[in-house]
Short mmCIF file of C-alpha atoms in Angstrom, two decimals:
data_model
loop_
_atom_site.label_atom_id
_atom_site.label_comp_id
_atom_site.label_asym_id
_atom_site.label_seq_id
_atom_site.Cartn_x
_atom_site.Cartn_y
_atom_site.Cartn_z
CA UNK A 6 0.00 0.00 0.00
CA UNK A 7 1.45 3.41 -0.89
CA UNK A 8 0.69 6.96 -2.03
CA UNK A 9 -0.42 8.18 1.39
CA UNK A 10 -0.04 11.95 1.48
CA UNK A 11 1.52 13.29 4.63
CA UNK A 12 -0.97 14.88 7.00
CA UNK A 13 0.09 17.78 9.26
CA UNK A 14 -1.87 16.12 12.09
CA UNK A 15 0.43 13.07 12.07
CA UNK A 16 4.14 12.69 12.67
CA UNK A 17 6.61 11.27 10.18
CA UNK A 18 6.66 7.98 12.10
CA UNK A 19 2.90 7.56 12.03
CA UNK A 20 2.73 8.40 8.35
CA UNK A 21 5.35 5.76 7.69
CA UNK A 22 3.20 3.28 9.59
CA UNK A 23 0.16 4.15 7.49
CA UNK A 24 2.11 3.27 4.37
CA UNK A 25 2.42 -0.32 5.63
CA UNK A 26 -1.34 -0.95 5.49
CA UNK A 27 -1.82 -4.00 3.28
CA UNK A 28 -5.53 -3.83 2.48
CA UNK A 29 -7.54 -1.11 0.83
CA UNK A 30 -11.27 -1.17 0.19
CA UNK A 31 -14.17 0.97 -0.88
CA UNK A 32 -16.96 1.63 1.62
CA UNK A 33 -20.12 2.98 -0.09
CA UNK A 34 -22.12 5.75 1.54
CA UNK A 35 -24.41 4.40 4.27
CA UNK A 36 -22.50 1.17 4.92
CA UNK A 37 -20.66 0.27 8.12
CA UNK A 38 -16.91 -0.09 8.42
CA UNK A 39 -17.59 -1.93 11.70
CA UNK A 40 -20.36 -2.15 14.29
CA UNK A 41 -20.33 -1.84 18.06
CA UNK A 42 -19.75 -5.25 19.69
CA UNK A 43 -18.21 -6.83 16.59
CA UNK A 44 -14.96 -8.78 17.02
CA UNK A 45 -12.05 -6.49 16.15
CA UNK A 46 -9.27 -7.56 13.83
CA UNK A 47 -8.15 -4.31 12.16
CA UNK A 48 -7.57 -0.61 12.69
CA UNK A 49 -8.71 1.62 9.82
CA UNK A 50 -7.27 4.70 8.16
CA UNK A 51 -9.55 7.00 6.16
CA UNK A 52 -7.99 7.80 2.80
CA UNK A 53 -10.87 9.84 1.40
CA UNK A 54 -14.52 10.47 2.22
CA UNK A 55 -16.08 10.77 5.68
CA UNK A 56 -16.98 8.28 8.41
CA UNK A 57 -19.18 8.87 11.47
CA UNK A 58 -18.16 7.19 14.72
CA UNK A 59 -21.11 6.64 17.06
CA UNK A 60 -22.31 4.75 20.11
CA UNK A 61 -25.80 3.60 21.04
CA UNK A 62 -27.00 4.67 24.47
CA UNK A 63 -29.17 2.64 26.85
CA UNK A 64 -32.33 4.19 25.39
CA UNK A 65 -31.46 3.14 21.86
CA UNK A 66 -30.46 6.61 20.69
CA UNK A 67 -27.37 7.04 18.56
CA UNK A 68 -24.73 9.44 19.88
CA UNK A 69 -22.31 10.70 17.24
CA UNK A 70 -18.81 11.09 18.65
CA UNK A 71 -16.59 11.93 15.69
CA UNK A 72 -16.76 12.82 12.04
CA UNK A 73 -13.60 11.35 10.54
CA UNK A 74 -11.97 12.23 7.24
CA UNK A 75 -8.60 12.03 5.42
CA UNK A 76 -5.84 10.33 7.47
CA UNK A 77 -8.03 9.90 10.55
CA UNK A 78 -7.73 6.57 12.39
CA UNK A 79 -10.76 4.61 13.62
CA UNK A 80 -10.96 1.46 15.69
CA UNK A 81 -7.80 2.38 17.62
CA UNK A 82 -9.28 1.64 21.06
CA UNK A 83 -9.11 -2.09 20.33
CA UNK A 84 -5.33 -2.19 20.64
CA UNK A 85 -3.65 -4.18 23.44
CA UNK A 86 -6.85 -5.79 24.71
CA UNK A 87 -7.77 -9.46 25.11
CA UNK A 88 -10.37 -10.67 22.59
CA UNK A 89 -10.88 -7.12 21.31
CA UNK A 90 -14.29 -5.88 20.22
CA UNK A 91 -15.24 -2.55 18.70
CA UNK A 92 -16.85 -0.35 21.36
CA UNK A 93 -18.22 2.11 18.79
CA UNK A 94 -19.76 1.85 15.32
CA UNK A 95 -18.27 3.49 12.22
CA UNK A 96 -20.45 4.26 9.19
CA UNK A 97 -19.51 5.93 5.92
CA UNK A 98 -21.51 9.11 5.26
CA UNK A 99 -19.84 9.55 1.87
CA UNK A 100 -18.34 7.06 -0.55
CA UNK A 101 -15.10 6.36 1.29
CA UNK A 102 -11.75 4.77 0.60
CA UNK A 103 -10.18 3.01 3.58
CA UNK A 104 -6.89 1.28 4.37
CA UNK A 105 -6.78 -1.46 7.01
CA UNK A 106 -3.93 -2.51 9.27
CA UNK A 107 -4.13 -5.77 11.22
CA UNK A 108 -4.12 -5.27 14.99
CA UNK A 109 -1.32 -7.84 15.61
CA UNK A 110 0.86 -6.11 12.99
CA UNK A 111 0.24 -2.70 14.54
CA UNK A 112 0.97 -3.89 18.06
CA UNK A 113 4.19 -5.58 16.86
CA UNK A 114 5.28 -2.34 15.20
CA UNK A 115 4.85 -0.47 18.48
CA UNK A 116 6.96 -3.00 20.37
CA UNK A 117 9.70 -2.75 17.75
CA UNK A 118 9.71 1.04 17.42
CA UNK A 119 9.52 2.99 20.68
CA UNK A 120 9.42 6.34 18.87
CA UNK A 121 6.42 5.17 16.88
CA UNK A 122 4.68 4.02 20.07
CA UNK A 123 5.42 7.38 21.72
CA UNK A 124 3.98 9.33 18.79
CA UNK A 125 0.86 7.17 18.76
CA UNK A 126 0.37 7.69 22.51
CA UNK A 127 0.59 11.46 21.99
CA UNK A 128 -2.03 11.21 19.25
CA UNK A 129 -4.25 9.10 21.50
CA UNK A 130 -3.90 11.62 24.34
CA UNK A 131 -5.09 14.44 22.07
CA UNK A 132 -7.96 12.27 20.87
CA UNK A 133 -9.06 11.50 24.44
CA UNK A 134 -8.92 15.18 25.40
CA UNK A 135 -11.25 15.98 22.51
CA UNK A 136 -13.65 13.25 23.60
CA UNK A 137 -13.67 14.42 27.21
CA UNK A 138 -14.50 18.01 26.25
CA UNK A 139 -17.45 16.76 24.19
CA UNK A 140 -18.80 14.69 27.08
CA UNK A 141 -18.34 17.66 29.42
CA UNK A 142 -20.62 19.77 27.23
CA UNK A 143 -23.22 17.02 27.14
CA UNK A 144 -23.19 16.44 30.90
CA UNK A 145 -22.84 19.99 32.24
CA UNK A 146 -24.96 22.06 29.87
CA UNK A 147 -27.84 19.82 28.87
CA UNK A 148 -29.47 19.50 25.46
CA UNK A 149 -29.22 23.19 24.57
CA UNK A 150 -25.57 23.28 25.57
CA UNK A 151 -24.90 20.13 23.55
CA UNK A 152 -26.46 21.70 20.45
CA UNK A 153 -24.58 24.99 20.86
CA UNK A 154 -21.35 23.08 21.44
CA UNK A 155 -21.93 21.00 18.31
CA UNK A 156 -22.52 24.12 16.20
CA UNK A 157 -19.34 25.70 17.57
CA UNK A 158 -17.37 22.53 16.83
CA UNK A 159 -18.79 22.33 13.30
CA UNK A 160 -17.73 25.93 12.70
CA UNK A 161 -14.18 25.09 13.84
CA UNK A 162 -13.98 21.96 11.67
CA UNK A 163 -15.85 23.01 8.52
CA UNK A 164 -16.60 26.71 8.84
CA UNK A 165 -15.65 29.33 6.25
CA UNK A 166 -15.93 33.02 7.25
CA UNK A 167 -18.26 35.01 5.00
CA UNK A 168 -19.71 38.52 5.15
CA UNK A 169 -22.83 37.41 7.00
CA UNK A 170 -21.26 34.82 9.29
CA UNK A 171 -19.56 31.43 9.30
CA UNK A 172 -20.73 29.06 6.57
CA UNK A 173 -20.49 25.35 7.44
CA UNK A 174 -19.50 23.57 4.26
CA UNK A 175 -20.79 20.08 5.10
CA UNK A 176 -24.52 19.28 4.92
CA UNK A 177 -25.98 18.62 8.36
CA UNK A 178 -29.53 17.37 8.95
CA UNK A 179 -31.62 17.86 12.07
CA UNK A 180 -31.22 14.13 12.72
CA UNK A 181 -27.44 14.46 12.46
CA UNK A 182 -27.48 17.19 15.09
CA UNK A 183 -29.80 15.13 17.29
CA UNK A 184 -27.36 12.24 17.08
CA UNK A 185 -24.42 14.49 17.97
CA UNK A 186 -26.38 15.67 21.01
CA UNK A 187 -27.80 12.29 22.00
CA UNK A 188 -31.39 13.50 21.99
CA UNK A 189 -34.59 13.41 19.93
CA UNK A 190 -34.85 15.11 16.54
CA UNK A 191 -37.99 16.99 17.62
CA UNK A 192 -36.13 18.66 20.50
CA UNK A 193 -33.30 19.78 18.21
CA UNK A 194 -35.81 21.03 15.64
CA UNK A 195 -37.46 23.29 18.23
CA UNK A 196 -34.13 24.69 19.40
CA UNK A 197 -33.00 25.31 15.82
CA UNK A 198 -36.27 27.15 15.21
CA UNK A 199 -35.52 29.41 18.18
CA UNK A 200 -32.01 30.14 16.87
CA UNK A 201 -33.40 30.96 13.42
CA UNK A 202 -35.99 33.36 14.85
CA UNK A 203 -33.27 35.08 16.86
CA UNK A 204 -31.17 35.24 13.66
CA UNK A 205 -28.32 33.40 15.32
CA UNK A 206 -28.25 30.89 12.45
CA UNK A 207 -29.85 30.28 9.08
CA UNK A 208 -30.16 27.03 7.12
CA UNK A 209 -30.31 26.53 3.35
CA UNK A 210 -30.14 23.16 1.60
CA UNK A 211 -28.92 21.46 4.83
CA UNK A 212 -26.02 23.94 5.06
CA UNK A 213 -25.88 26.05 8.23
CA UNK A 214 -24.59 29.60 8.48
CA UNK A 215 -23.83 30.86 11.97
CA UNK A 216 -24.47 34.61 12.11
CA UNK A 217 -23.72 35.10 15.81
CA UNK A 218 -21.06 32.71 17.04
CA UNK A 219 -20.43 34.78 20.17
CA UNK A 220 -24.03 34.21 21.28
CA UNK A 221 -23.48 30.44 21.20
CA UNK A 222 -20.18 30.74 23.07
CA UNK A 223 -21.60 33.03 25.74
CA UNK A 224 -24.67 30.87 26.32
CA UNK A 225 -22.44 27.81 26.61
CA UNK A 226 -19.87 29.39 28.94
CA UNK A 227 -17.27 28.65 26.29
CA UNK A 228 -13.76 28.31 27.71
CA UNK A 229 -12.18 29.03 24.30
CA UNK A 230 -10.40 25.69 24.17
CA UNK A 231 -7.78 25.31 21.44
CA UNK A 232 -9.44 24.54 18.11
CA UNK A 233 -7.55 21.26 17.88
CA UNK A 234 -9.67 20.06 20.83
CA UNK A 235 -12.91 21.84 19.96
CA UNK A 236 -14.00 20.16 16.74
CA UNK A 237 -16.04 17.23 15.48
CA UNK A 238 -13.08 15.27 14.10
#
């Protein structure tokens, strides 16, 4: 496997590891890369397209945790465990190209290359910090805080400044937002309606423009975390 472009989010060592992936496959939009509870045999690297990582809560609602794209790694939490199983589900939301690396091969590479293991641990630490900040918003600020946090994170990941606000370039449905917030679509729809009436946001063809980002940050007691931790990736 070759022709991996170097990503600024990954070190030289990790990019070299990605080049060793020996299986590449196409995952059509709407299909699962893996499902929660499935036996784990591989870690996956997104070459192109987008993949949603989610978990089902006890009430049967889907909670979206990450929106992964080029050079992101999914399934990494299965490493160094006995009889590993995937604890999340990963589903392609676009036609996606994926490279796979066998878990035994990856673990062996870490044992043989301490620098590689160190770089991967740093990457994992950043990933866990992102996850913890998302759960903090969900737990401390309720459904409204979760929605406002999600909109802020979307603006950091996919926002483009324009004259009338920040235009989010990826299409996002009400159901997508409900899944990010772990709540019902009807609740999100009502809150979006309030934000539209207050001219905080507008929506056209599933694309959101945030006209008043400071309102969302103030309402959510935003701590102005570094953008690398405040995103949906």
